[in-house]
Amino acid sequence: MKLLEANAGAKRMSEVFDDFVEMSALTFRNAVDSWGYDEREAQYLRTAGRYGREELDRFAHALALVVTEMDEEPCDVLGRLYMELELGNGRLGQFYTPYDVARLMAGMQIDAIAERVRSHGFAKLYEPACGAAAFIVAVSQEMRTAGLNPQTQLHVTAEDIAPQAVHMAYIHLSLLHVPAVVHRRNTLALETFDTWRTPAHILGGWRGKLRHADVLKETQELLDSRPPQACTPSFTTAIRRPQPRCDKPDLARGEQWLFREARLKTVTS
C-alpha cells in the first residue's frame, strides 16, 4: 500500500493501481505469449511512460512483494489490496469476496472436483464475474490439501468485464501456475474484448488437451445417443435351421465414422 500510495502524487489512486496490475500482467504474458507481443509491448511502454524511474522501481518492488506473498501464503492478495485502498465501487456493486468466504465455498466443492479428477484426469472450472479470482485461488489450495495438483489437474475459464479484474486474476493464476484462460468479457451480452492465457496453459499444451477431451466427449455422447437396434429372426429354406439375425452395425466402422465426424466438427468450429 505504501509503495503504491507513494506513486500516486497528482494521479488518482485508482489510476495508479490499474497501471500497476496492467503492467505486471503484460510482463508475465509477454514472457510466454508471442501472439500480439508487439502491441502489448507498446501498451506497456505507453503506460510506463507516465512514470519516472523511481516510481517504476516502486512498482517493481510492489510486484516482488506480491510474488513473495503468493509463494508463502497463497490468497487473494490483489483483491484484498484493492479493497484496503478503498477502490471498490459501491455504486456499481464492485466488491471483492473476502478470501475466507471463498475458501469456505471452495471447501464445499472439493469432493465434486476430486471425483471429476478421478474420472476424467482433470477438472474444468468456469468462473463468470471472477473478480481477482479469489474463488479459483481457494480451489487450488483446497485441491492441494486434498492431495491433488491444480497445476496439472485443473483447467480454469474465468471471465470479467473490468480490465483491472482480468489483470488481477491473470497475475494470481500465473503465479500459482494454474492453466487458465481469462477473458475480458460481458457475460450478459456474450461479447468478448480480450483473452489472456496463463503461462501454464501455453507451456502445458492445454489447447490440444482440451480439444482432445472435447472430441472424446462428443464421440461418447454420439455413441450413447444411438437407439438400440432391434433383433429380428431370419428364416431360410427348410433345409437349413432358422438362424437369428440381429441387424447390428459394424461397431468398428461406426466408431471410426463418429470419431471423424466429431473431429471434423471440432476443427471447423
PDB file of C-alpha atoms in Angstrom:
ATOM      1  CA  MET A   1       0.000   0.000   0.000  1.00  0.00           C
ATOM      2  CA  LYS A   2       2.784   2.433   0.883  1.00  0.00           C
ATOM      3  CA  LEU A   3       4.607   1.820  -2.397  1.00  0.00           C
ATOM      4  CA  LEU A   4       1.509   2.436  -4.494  1.00  0.00           C
ATOM      5  CA  GLU A   5       0.438   5.417  -2.424  1.00  0.00           C
ATOM      6  CA  ALA A   6       3.902   6.933  -2.927  1.00  0.00           C
ATOM      7  CA  ASN A   7       3.352   6.699  -6.684  1.00  0.00           C
ATOM      8  CA  ALA A   8       0.019   8.491  -6.569  1.00  0.00           C
ATOM      9  CA  GLY A   9       1.205  12.101  -6.310  1.00  0.00           C
ATOM     10  CA  ALA A  10      -1.087  14.058  -8.610  1.00  0.00           C
ATOM     11  CA  LYS A  11      -2.628  10.854 -10.002  1.00  0.00           C
ATOM     12  CA  ARG A  12      -5.724   9.181  -8.650  1.00  0.00           C
ATOM     13  CA  MET A  13      -5.075   6.055  -6.598  1.00  0.00           C
ATOM     14  CA  SER A  14      -7.372   4.018  -8.855  1.00  0.00           C
ATOM     15  CA  GLU A  15      -5.271   5.008 -11.884  1.00  0.00           C
ATOM     16  CA  VAL A  16      -2.021   4.008 -10.152  1.00  0.00           C
ATOM     17  CA  PHE A  17      -3.447   0.638  -9.114  1.00  0.00           C
ATOM     18  CA  ASP A  18      -4.823  -0.091 -12.587  1.00  0.00           C
ATOM     19  CA  ASP A  19      -1.478   0.790 -14.172  1.00  0.00           C
ATOM     20  CA  PHE A  20       0.363  -1.420 -11.684  1.00  0.00           C
ATOM     21  CA  VAL A  21      -1.709  -4.560 -12.361  1.00  0.00           C
ATOM     22  CA  GLU A  22      -1.792  -3.892 -16.122  1.00  0.00           C
ATOM     23  CA  MET A  23       1.997  -3.603 -16.443  1.00  0.00           C
ATOM     24  CA  SER A  24       2.507  -6.638 -14.196  1.00  0.00           C
ATOM     25  CA  ALA A  25       0.103  -8.745 -16.264  1.00  0.00           C
ATOM     26  CA  LEU A  26       1.661  -7.586 -19.534  1.00  0.00           C
ATOM     27  CA  THR A  27       5.105  -8.542 -18.228  1.00  0.00           C
ATOM     28  CA  PHE A  28       4.009 -12.091 -17.400  1.00  0.00           C
ATOM     29  CA  ARG A  29       2.097 -12.557 -20.642  1.00  0.00           C
ATOM     30  CA  ASN A  30       4.824 -11.318 -22.966  1.00  0.00           C
ATOM     31  CA  ALA A  31       7.279 -13.727 -21.370  1.00  0.00           C
ATOM     32  CA  VAL A  32       5.441 -16.697 -22.927  1.00  0.00           C
ATOM     33  CA  ASP A  33       2.844 -15.490 -25.454  1.00  0.00           C
ATOM     34  CA  SER A  34       4.227 -14.376 -28.827  1.00  0.00           C
ATOM     35  CA  TRP A  35       0.805 -13.712 -30.369  1.00  0.00           C
ATOM     36  CA  GLY A  36       0.228  -9.946 -30.175  1.00  0.00           C
ATOM     37  CA  TYR A  37       3.581  -9.370 -28.466  1.00  0.00           C
ATOM     38  CA  ASP A  38       4.382  -6.073 -30.198  1.00  0.00           C
ATOM     39  CA  GLU A  39       1.009  -4.496 -29.421  1.00  0.00           C
ATOM     40  CA  ARG A  40       1.250  -5.443 -25.750  1.00  0.00           C
ATOM     41  CA  GLU A  41       4.844  -4.202 -25.536  1.00  0.00           C
ATOM     42  CA  ALA A  42       3.782  -0.872 -26.989  1.00  0.00           C
ATOM     43  CA  GLN A  43       0.940  -0.650 -24.471  1.00  0.00           C
ATOM     44  CA  TYR A  44       3.380  -1.409 -21.632  1.00  0.00           C
ATOM     45  CA  LEU A  45       5.724   1.383 -22.775  1.00  0.00           C
ATOM     46  CA  ARG A  46       2.848   3.876 -23.069  1.00  0.00           C
ATOM     47  CA  THR A  47       1.756   3.149 -19.511  1.00  0.00           C
ATOM     48  CA  ALA A  48       5.283   3.123 -18.111  1.00  0.00           C
ATOM     49  CA  GLY A  49       5.993   6.427 -19.853  1.00  0.00           C
ATOM     50  CA  ARG A  50       3.691   8.201 -17.418  1.00  0.00           C
ATOM     51  CA  TYR A  51       6.034   7.392 -14.524  1.00  0.00           C
ATOM     52  CA  GLY A  52       9.614   8.251 -13.601  1.00  0.00           C
ATOM     53  CA  ARG A  53      12.427   5.811 -12.834  1.00  0.00           C
ATOM     54  CA  GLU A  54      11.876   5.937  -9.070  1.00  0.00           C
ATOM     55  CA  GLU A  55       8.169   5.302  -9.492  1.00  0.00           C
ATOM     56  CA  LEU A  56       8.806   2.337 -11.800  1.00  0.00           C
ATOM     57  CA  ASP A  57      11.196   0.925  -9.207  1.00  0.00           C
ATOM     58  CA  ARG A  58       8.397   1.139  -6.641  1.00  0.00           C
ATOM     59  CA  PHE A  59       6.114  -0.810  -8.995  1.00  0.00           C
ATOM     60  CA  ALA A  60       8.794  -3.487  -9.378  1.00  0.00           C
ATOM     61  CA  HIS A  61       9.205  -3.667  -5.601  1.00  0.00           C
ATOM     62  CA  ALA A  62       5.436  -3.937  -5.132  1.00  0.00           C
ATOM     63  CA  LEU A  63       5.230  -6.798  -7.641  1.00  0.00           C
ATOM     64  CA  ALA A  64       8.083  -8.591  -5.861  1.00  0.00           C
ATOM     65  CA  LEU A  65       6.080  -8.380  -2.628  1.00  0.00           C
ATOM     66  CA  VAL A  66       3.026  -9.857  -4.387  1.00  0.00           C
ATOM     67  CA  VAL A  67       5.141 -12.731  -5.725  1.00  0.00           C
ATOM     68  CA  THR A  68       6.600 -13.388  -2.266  1.00  0.00           C
ATOM     69  CA  GLU A  69       3.187 -13.347  -0.598  1.00  0.00           C
ATOM     70  CA  MET A  70       1.653 -15.694  -3.181  1.00  0.00           C
ATOM     71  CA  ASP A  71       4.573 -18.067  -2.685  1.00  0.00           C
ATOM     72  CA  GLU A  72       4.478 -18.074   1.123  1.00  0.00           C
ATOM     73  CA  GLU A  73       0.720 -17.952   1.704  1.00  0.00           C
ATOM     74  CA  PRO A  74      -1.407 -18.021  -1.475  1.00  0.00           C
ATOM     75  CA  CYS A  75      -4.579 -15.981  -1.187  1.00  0.00           C
ATOM     76  CA  ASP A  76      -6.406 -13.121  -2.897  1.00  0.00           C
ATOM     77  CA  VAL A  77      -3.519 -10.693  -2.382  1.00  0.00           C
ATOM     78  CA  LEU A  78      -4.514  -8.143  -5.025  1.00  0.00           C
ATOM     79  CA  GLY A  79      -8.249  -8.240  -4.296  1.00  0.00           C
ATOM     80  CA  ARG A  80      -7.559  -7.577  -0.625  1.00  0.00           C
ATOM     81  CA  LEU A  81      -5.192  -4.741  -1.565  1.00  0.00           C
ATOM     82  CA  TYR A  82      -7.839  -3.295  -3.881  1.00  0.00           C
ATOM     83  CA  MET A  83     -10.383  -3.117  -1.080  1.00  0.00           C
ATOM     84  CA  GLU A  84      -7.891  -1.835   1.522  1.00  0.00           C
ATOM     85  CA  LEU A  85      -7.027   1.029  -0.827  1.00  0.00           C
ATOM     86  CA  GLU A  86     -10.782   1.773  -0.837  1.00  0.00           C
ATOM     87  CA  LEU A  87     -11.057   1.393  -4.585  1.00  0.00           C
ATOM     88  CA  GLY A  88     -14.239  -0.705  -4.564  1.00  0.00           C
ATOM     89  CA  ASN A  89     -17.112   0.932  -6.417  1.00  0.00           C
ATOM     90  CA  GLY A  90     -20.165   0.628  -4.187  1.00  0.00           C
ATOM     91  CA  ARG A  91     -22.434   2.331  -6.748  1.00  0.00           C
ATOM     92  CA  LEU A  92     -21.683  -0.445  -9.254  1.00  0.00           C
ATOM     93  CA  GLY A  93     -21.690  -3.190  -6.629  1.00  0.00           C
ATOM     94  CA  GLN A  94     -17.991  -3.792  -7.160  1.00  0.00           C
ATOM     95  CA  PHE A  95     -16.822  -5.617  -4.044  1.00  0.00           C
ATOM     96  CA  TYR A  96     -14.302  -8.416  -3.822  1.00  0.00           C
ATOM     97  CA  THR A  97     -15.246 -11.530  -1.859  1.00  0.00           C
ATOM     98  CA  PRO A  98     -13.255 -11.940   1.387  1.00  0.00           C
ATOM     99  CA  TYR A  99     -10.817 -14.799   0.950  1.00  0.00           C
ATOM    100  CA  ASP A 100     -12.095 -16.698   3.997  1.00  0.00           C
ATOM    101  CA  VAL A 101     -15.531 -16.847   2.378  1.00  0.00           C
ATOM    102  CA  ALA A 102     -14.007 -18.010  -0.908  1.00  0.00           C
ATOM    103  CA  ARG A 103     -12.064 -20.725   0.929  1.00  0.00           C
ATOM    104  CA  LEU A 104     -15.257 -21.915   2.631  1.00  0.00           C
ATOM    105  CA  MET A 105     -17.086 -22.104  -0.709  1.00  0.00           C
ATOM    106  CA  ALA A 106     -14.188 -23.967  -2.303  1.00  0.00           C
ATOM    107  CA  GLY A 107     -14.148 -26.477   0.540  1.00  0.00           C
ATOM    108  CA  MET A 108     -17.816 -27.242  -0.153  1.00  0.00           C
ATOM    109  CA  GLN A 109     -16.965 -28.149  -3.779  1.00  0.00           C
ATOM    110  CA  ILE A 110     -13.745 -30.095  -3.348  1.00  0.00           C
ATOM    111  CA  ASP A 111     -15.381 -33.545  -3.245  1.00  0.00           C
ATOM    112  CA  ALA A 112     -17.043 -32.968  -6.624  1.00  0.00           C
ATOM    113  CA  ILE A 113     -13.780 -31.659  -8.065  1.00  0.00           C
ATOM    114  CA  ALA A 114     -11.834 -34.651  -6.751  1.00  0.00           C
ATOM    115  CA  GLU A 115     -14.374 -37.048  -8.257  1.00  0.00           C
ATOM    116  CA  ARG A 116     -14.074 -35.288 -11.604  1.00  0.00           C
ATOM    117  CA  VAL A 117     -10.290 -35.619 -11.478  1.00  0.00           C
ATOM    118  CA  ARG A 118     -10.559 -39.339 -10.711  1.00  0.00           C
ATOM    119  CA  SER A 119     -12.960 -39.998 -13.594  1.00  0.00           C
ATOM    120  CA  HIS A 120     -11.552 -37.668 -16.264  1.00  0.00           C
ATOM    121  CA  GLY A 121      -7.956 -36.945 -15.285  1.00  0.00           C
ATOM    122  CA  PHE A 122      -8.600 -33.260 -14.651  1.00  0.00           C
ATOM    123  CA  ALA A 123     -11.422 -30.924 -13.649  1.00  0.00           C
ATOM    124  CA  LYS A 124     -12.652 -27.895 -15.561  1.00  0.00           C
ATOM    125  CA  LEU A 125     -13.771 -24.819 -13.628  1.00  0.00           C
ATOM    126  CA  TYR A 126     -15.780 -21.940 -15.087  1.00  0.00           C
ATOM    127  CA  GLU A 127     -15.970 -18.671 -13.160  1.00  0.00           C
ATOM    128  CA  PRO A 128     -18.005 -15.765 -14.611  1.00  0.00           C
ATOM    129  CA  ALA A 129     -17.522 -12.363 -12.956  1.00  0.00           C
ATOM    130  CA  CYS A 130     -14.315 -13.768 -11.473  1.00  0.00           C
ATOM    131  CA  GLY A 131     -13.003 -10.547  -9.925  1.00  0.00           C
ATOM    132  CA  ALA A 132      -9.441 -11.131  -8.755  1.00  0.00           C
ATOM    133  CA  ALA A 133     -10.012 -14.933  -8.906  1.00  0.00           C
ATOM    134  CA  ALA A 134     -10.302 -15.373  -5.133  1.00  0.00           C
ATOM    135  CA  PHE A 135     -12.514 -18.458  -5.514  1.00  0.00           C
ATOM    136  CA  ILE A 136     -10.163 -20.041  -8.042  1.00  0.00           C
ATOM    137  CA  VAL A 137      -7.158 -19.431  -5.793  1.00  0.00           C
ATOM    138  CA  ALA A 138      -9.115 -21.007  -2.933  1.00  0.00           C
ATOM    139  CA  VAL A 139      -9.983 -24.037  -5.088  1.00  0.00           C
ATOM    140  CA  SER A 140      -6.307 -24.513  -5.935  1.00  0.00           C
ATOM    141  CA  GLN A 141      -5.426 -24.507  -2.231  1.00  0.00           C
ATOM    142  CA  GLU A 142      -8.230 -26.932  -1.347  1.00  0.00           C
ATOM    143  CA  MET A 143      -7.008 -29.244  -4.099  1.00  0.00           C
ATOM    144  CA  ARG A 144      -3.526 -29.254  -2.599  1.00  0.00           C
ATOM    145  CA  THR A 145      -4.979 -30.033   0.815  1.00  0.00           C
ATOM    146  CA  ALA A 146      -6.832 -32.980  -0.756  1.00  0.00           C
ATOM    147  CA  GLY A 147      -3.637 -34.298  -2.333  1.00  0.00           C
ATOM    148  CA  LEU A 148      -4.430 -33.032  -5.850  1.00  0.00           C
ATOM    149  CA  ASN A 149      -2.274 -30.877  -8.124  1.00  0.00           C
ATOM    150  CA  PRO A 150      -4.038 -27.781  -9.549  1.00  0.00           C
ATOM    151  CA  GLN A 151      -1.124 -27.224 -11.929  1.00  0.00           C
ATOM    152  CA  THR A 152      -1.862 -30.432 -13.844  1.00  0.00           C
ATOM    153  CA  GLN A 153      -5.383 -31.490 -12.746  1.00  0.00           C
ATOM    154  CA  LEU A 154      -7.324 -28.261 -13.114  1.00  0.00           C
ATOM    155  CA  HIS A 155      -8.176 -26.004 -16.034  1.00  0.00           C
ATOM    156  CA  VAL A 156      -9.953 -22.705 -15.494  1.00  0.00           C
ATOM    157  CA  THR A 157     -12.013 -20.456 -17.716  1.00  0.00           C
ATOM    158  CA  ALA A 158     -12.582 -17.111 -15.982  1.00  0.00           C
ATOM    159  CA  GLU A 159     -14.390 -14.002 -17.150  1.00  0.00           C
ATOM    160  CA  ASP A 160     -14.879 -10.431 -16.003  1.00  0.00           C
ATOM    161  CA  ILE A 161     -15.805  -7.205 -17.735  1.00  0.00           C
ATOM    162  CA  ALA A 162     -13.420  -4.984 -15.732  1.00  0.00           C
ATOM    163  CA  PRO A 163      -9.869  -4.770 -17.150  1.00  0.00           C
ATOM    164  CA  GLN A 164      -8.224  -4.480 -13.714  1.00  0.00           C
ATOM    165  CA  ALA A 165     -10.099  -7.606 -12.545  1.00  0.00           C
ATOM    166  CA  VAL A 166      -8.846  -9.551 -15.576  1.00  0.00           C
ATOM    167  CA  HIS A 167      -5.289  -8.387 -14.868  1.00  0.00           C
ATOM    168  CA  MET A 168      -5.508  -9.334 -11.177  1.00  0.00           C
ATOM    169  CA  ALA A 169      -6.936 -12.753 -11.952  1.00  0.00           C
ATOM    170  CA  TYR A 170      -4.272 -13.345 -14.589  1.00  0.00           C
ATOM    171  CA  ILE A 171      -1.470 -12.393 -12.173  1.00  0.00           C
ATOM    172  CA  HIS A 172      -2.784 -14.659  -9.411  1.00  0.00           C
ATOM    173  CA  LEU A 173      -3.252 -17.677 -11.686  1.00  0.00           C
ATOM    174  CA  SER A 174       0.085 -17.111 -13.420  1.00  0.00           C
ATOM    175  CA  LEU A 175       1.940 -17.051 -10.108  1.00  0.00           C
ATOM    176  CA  LEU A 176       0.163 -20.240  -8.993  1.00  0.00           C
ATOM    177  CA  HIS A 177       0.944 -21.795 -12.425  1.00  0.00           C
ATOM    178  CA  VAL A 178      -2.695 -22.779 -12.880  1.00  0.00           C
ATOM    179  CA  PRO A 179      -3.702 -23.495 -16.515  1.00  0.00           C
ATOM    180  CA  ALA A 180      -6.347 -20.893 -17.310  1.00  0.00           C
ATOM    181  CA  VAL A 181      -7.911 -18.735 -19.979  1.00  0.00           C
ATOM    182  CA  VAL A 182      -9.096 -15.370 -18.642  1.00  0.00           C
ATOM    183  CA  HIS A 183     -11.499 -13.422 -20.846  1.00  0.00           C
ATOM    184  CA  ARG A 184     -12.381  -9.766 -20.570  1.00  0.00           C
ATOM    185  CA  ARG A 185     -15.978 -10.352 -21.462  1.00  0.00           C
ATOM    186  CA  ASN A 186     -19.505  -9.130 -20.952  1.00  0.00           C
ATOM    187  CA  THR A 187     -21.120 -12.371 -19.836  1.00  0.00           C
ATOM    188  CA  LEU A 188     -24.642 -10.962 -20.298  1.00  0.00           C
ATOM    189  CA  ALA A 189     -24.175  -9.649 -23.848  1.00  0.00           C
ATOM    190  CA  LEU A 190     -21.750 -12.515 -24.707  1.00  0.00           C
ATOM    191  CA  GLU A 191     -19.236 -10.007 -26.048  1.00  0.00           C
ATOM    192  CA  THR A 192     -15.507 -10.791 -25.666  1.00  0.00           C
ATOM    193  CA  PHE A 193     -12.934  -7.981 -25.757  1.00  0.00           C
ATOM    194  CA  ASP A 194      -9.670  -9.771 -24.971  1.00  0.00           C
ATOM    195  CA  THR A 195      -8.311 -13.173 -23.954  1.00  0.00           C
ATOM    196  CA  TRP A 196      -5.407 -13.893 -21.610  1.00  0.00           C
ATOM    197  CA  ARG A 197      -3.873 -17.366 -21.485  1.00  0.00           C
ATOM    198  CA  THR A 198      -1.709 -18.122 -18.472  1.00  0.00           C
ATOM    199  CA  PRO A 199       1.839 -19.458 -18.858  1.00  0.00           C
ATOM    200  CA  ALA A 200       0.699 -22.834 -17.520  1.00  0.00           C
ATOM    201  CA  HIS A 201      -1.962 -23.048 -20.242  1.00  0.00           C
ATOM    202  CA  ILE A 202       0.507 -22.225 -23.023  1.00  0.00           C
ATOM    203  CA  LEU A 203       3.520 -24.185 -21.803  1.00  0.00           C
ATOM    204  CA  GLY A 204       1.391 -27.176 -20.783  1.00  0.00           C
ATOM    205  CA  GLY A 205      -0.179 -27.590 -24.232  1.00  0.00           C
ATOM    206  CA  TRP A 206      -3.689 -27.248 -22.835  1.00  0.00           C
ATOM    207  CA  ARG A 207      -5.214 -26.130 -26.112  1.00  0.00           C
ATOM    208  CA  GLY A 208      -4.581 -29.613 -27.528  1.00  0.00           C
ATOM    209  CA  LYS A 209      -5.592 -31.337 -24.290  1.00  0.00           C
ATOM    210  CA  LEU A 210      -8.947 -29.561 -24.204  1.00  0.00           C
ATOM    211  CA  ARG A 211      -9.627 -30.328 -27.881  1.00  0.00           C
ATOM    212  CA  HIS A 212      -8.824 -33.991 -27.309  1.00  0.00           C
ATOM    213  CA  ALA A 213     -11.133 -34.115 -24.272  1.00  0.00           C
ATOM    214  CA  ASP A 214     -13.943 -32.429 -26.243  1.00  0.00           C
ATOM    215  CA  VAL A 215     -13.581 -34.909 -29.121  1.00  0.00           C
ATOM    216  CA  LEU A 216     -13.782 -37.860 -26.748  1.00  0.00           C
ATOM    217  CA  LYS A 217     -16.809 -36.355 -25.005  1.00  0.00           C
ATOM    218  CA  GLU A 218     -18.678 -35.718 -28.259  1.00  0.00           C
ATOM    219  CA  THR A 219     -17.857 -39.187 -29.546  1.00  0.00           C
ATOM    220  CA  GLN A 220     -19.136 -40.805 -26.364  1.00  0.00           C
ATOM    221  CA  GLU A 221     -22.320 -38.718 -26.452  1.00  0.00           C
ATOM    222  CA  LEU A 222     -22.955 -39.768 -30.054  1.00  0.00           C
ATOM    223  CA  LEU A 223     -22.431 -43.415 -29.177  1.00  0.00           C
ATOM    224  CA  ASP A 224     -24.715 -43.152 -26.151  1.00  0.00           C
ATOM    225  CA  SER A 225     -27.444 -41.399 -28.160  1.00  0.00           C
ATOM    226  CA  ARG A 226     -27.720 -44.113 -30.845  1.00  0.00           C
ATOM    227  CA  PRO A 227     -31.001 -46.061 -30.458  1.00  0.00           C
ATOM    228  CA  PRO A 228     -30.626 -49.821 -29.883  1.00  0.00           C
ATOM    229  CA  GLN A 229     -31.154 -51.963 -32.978  1.00  0.00           C
ATOM    230  CA  ALA A 230     -33.994 -54.464 -32.743  1.00  0.00           C
ATOM    231  CA  CYS A 231     -33.148 -58.114 -33.394  1.00  0.00           C
ATOM    232  CA  THR A 232     -35.483 -59.935 -35.826  1.00  0.00           C
ATOM    233  CA  PRO A 233     -35.427 -63.656 -36.659  1.00  0.00           C
ATOM    234  CA  SER A 234     -34.500 -64.580 -40.226  1.00  0.00           C
ATOM    235  CA  PHE A 235     -35.805 -67.834 -41.764  1.00  0.00           C
ATOM    236  CA  THR A 236     -34.313 -69.579 -44.778  1.00  0.00           C
ATOM    237  CA  THR A 237     -35.361 -72.751 -46.536  1.00  0.00           C
ATOM    238  CA  ALA A 238     -36.472 -75.801 -44.617  1.00  0.00           C
ATOM    239  CA  ILE A 239     -33.147 -77.456 -45.288  1.00  0.00           C
ATOM    240  CA  ARG A 240     -31.273 -75.013 -43.043  1.00  0.00           C
ATOM    241  CA  ARG A 241     -32.133 -74.357 -39.448  1.00  0.00           C
ATOM    242  CA  PRO A 242     -33.513 -70.877 -38.703  1.00  0.00           C
ATOM    243  CA  GLN A 243     -30.728 -68.569 -37.613  1.00  0.00           C
ATOM    244  CA  PRO A 244     -31.470 -65.485 -35.541  1.00  0.00           C
ATOM    245  CA  ARG A 245     -30.170 -62.361 -37.173  1.00  0.00           C
ATOM    246  CA  CYS A 246     -29.559 -59.063 -35.454  1.00  0.00           C
ATOM    247  CA  ASP A 247     -29.057 -56.045 -37.675  1.00  0.00           C
ATOM    248  CA  LYS A 248     -26.192 -54.632 -35.648  1.00  0.00           C
ATOM    249  CA  PRO A 249     -23.943 -52.122 -37.355  1.00  0.00           C
ATOM    250  CA  ASP A 250     -20.259 -52.651 -37.795  1.00  0.00           C
ATOM    251  CA  LEU A 251     -19.183 -51.143 -34.465  1.00  0.00           C
ATOM    252  CA  ALA A 252     -15.592 -50.645 -35.525  1.00  0.00           C
ATOM    253  CA  ARG A 253     -16.621 -48.726 -38.633  1.00  0.00           C
ATOM    254  CA  GLY A 254     -19.347 -46.880 -36.747  1.00  0.00           C
ATOM    255  CA  GLU A 255     -16.934 -45.691 -34.090  1.00  0.00           C
ATOM    256  CA  GLN A 256     -14.459 -44.579 -36.734  1.00  0.00           C
ATOM    257  CA  TRP A 257     -17.197 -42.637 -38.517  1.00  0.00           C
ATOM    258  CA  LEU A 258     -18.356 -40.967 -35.319  1.00  0.00           C
ATOM    259  CA  PHE A 259     -14.801 -40.102 -34.374  1.00  0.00           C
ATOM    260  CA  ARG A 260     -14.205 -38.494 -37.779  1.00  0.00           C
ATOM    261  CA  GLU A 261     -17.470 -36.568 -37.532  1.00  0.00           C
ATOM    262  CA  ALA A 262     -16.564 -35.317 -34.042  1.00  0.00           C
ATOM    263  CA  ARG A 263     -13.082 -34.270 -35.120  1.00  0.00           C
ATOM    264  CA  LEU A 264     -14.487 -32.510 -38.189  1.00  0.00           C
ATOM    265  CA  LYS A 265     -16.958 -30.632 -36.035  1.00  0.00           C
ATOM    266  CA  THR A 266     -14.229 -29.630 -33.615  1.00  0.00           C
ATOM    267  CA  VAL A 267     -11.818 -28.441 -36.309  1.00  0.00           C
ATOM    268  CA  THR A 268     -14.411 -26.483 -38.254  1.00  0.00           C
ATOM    269  CA  SER A 269     -15.720 -24.801 -35.117  1.00  0.00           C
TER     270      SER A 269
END
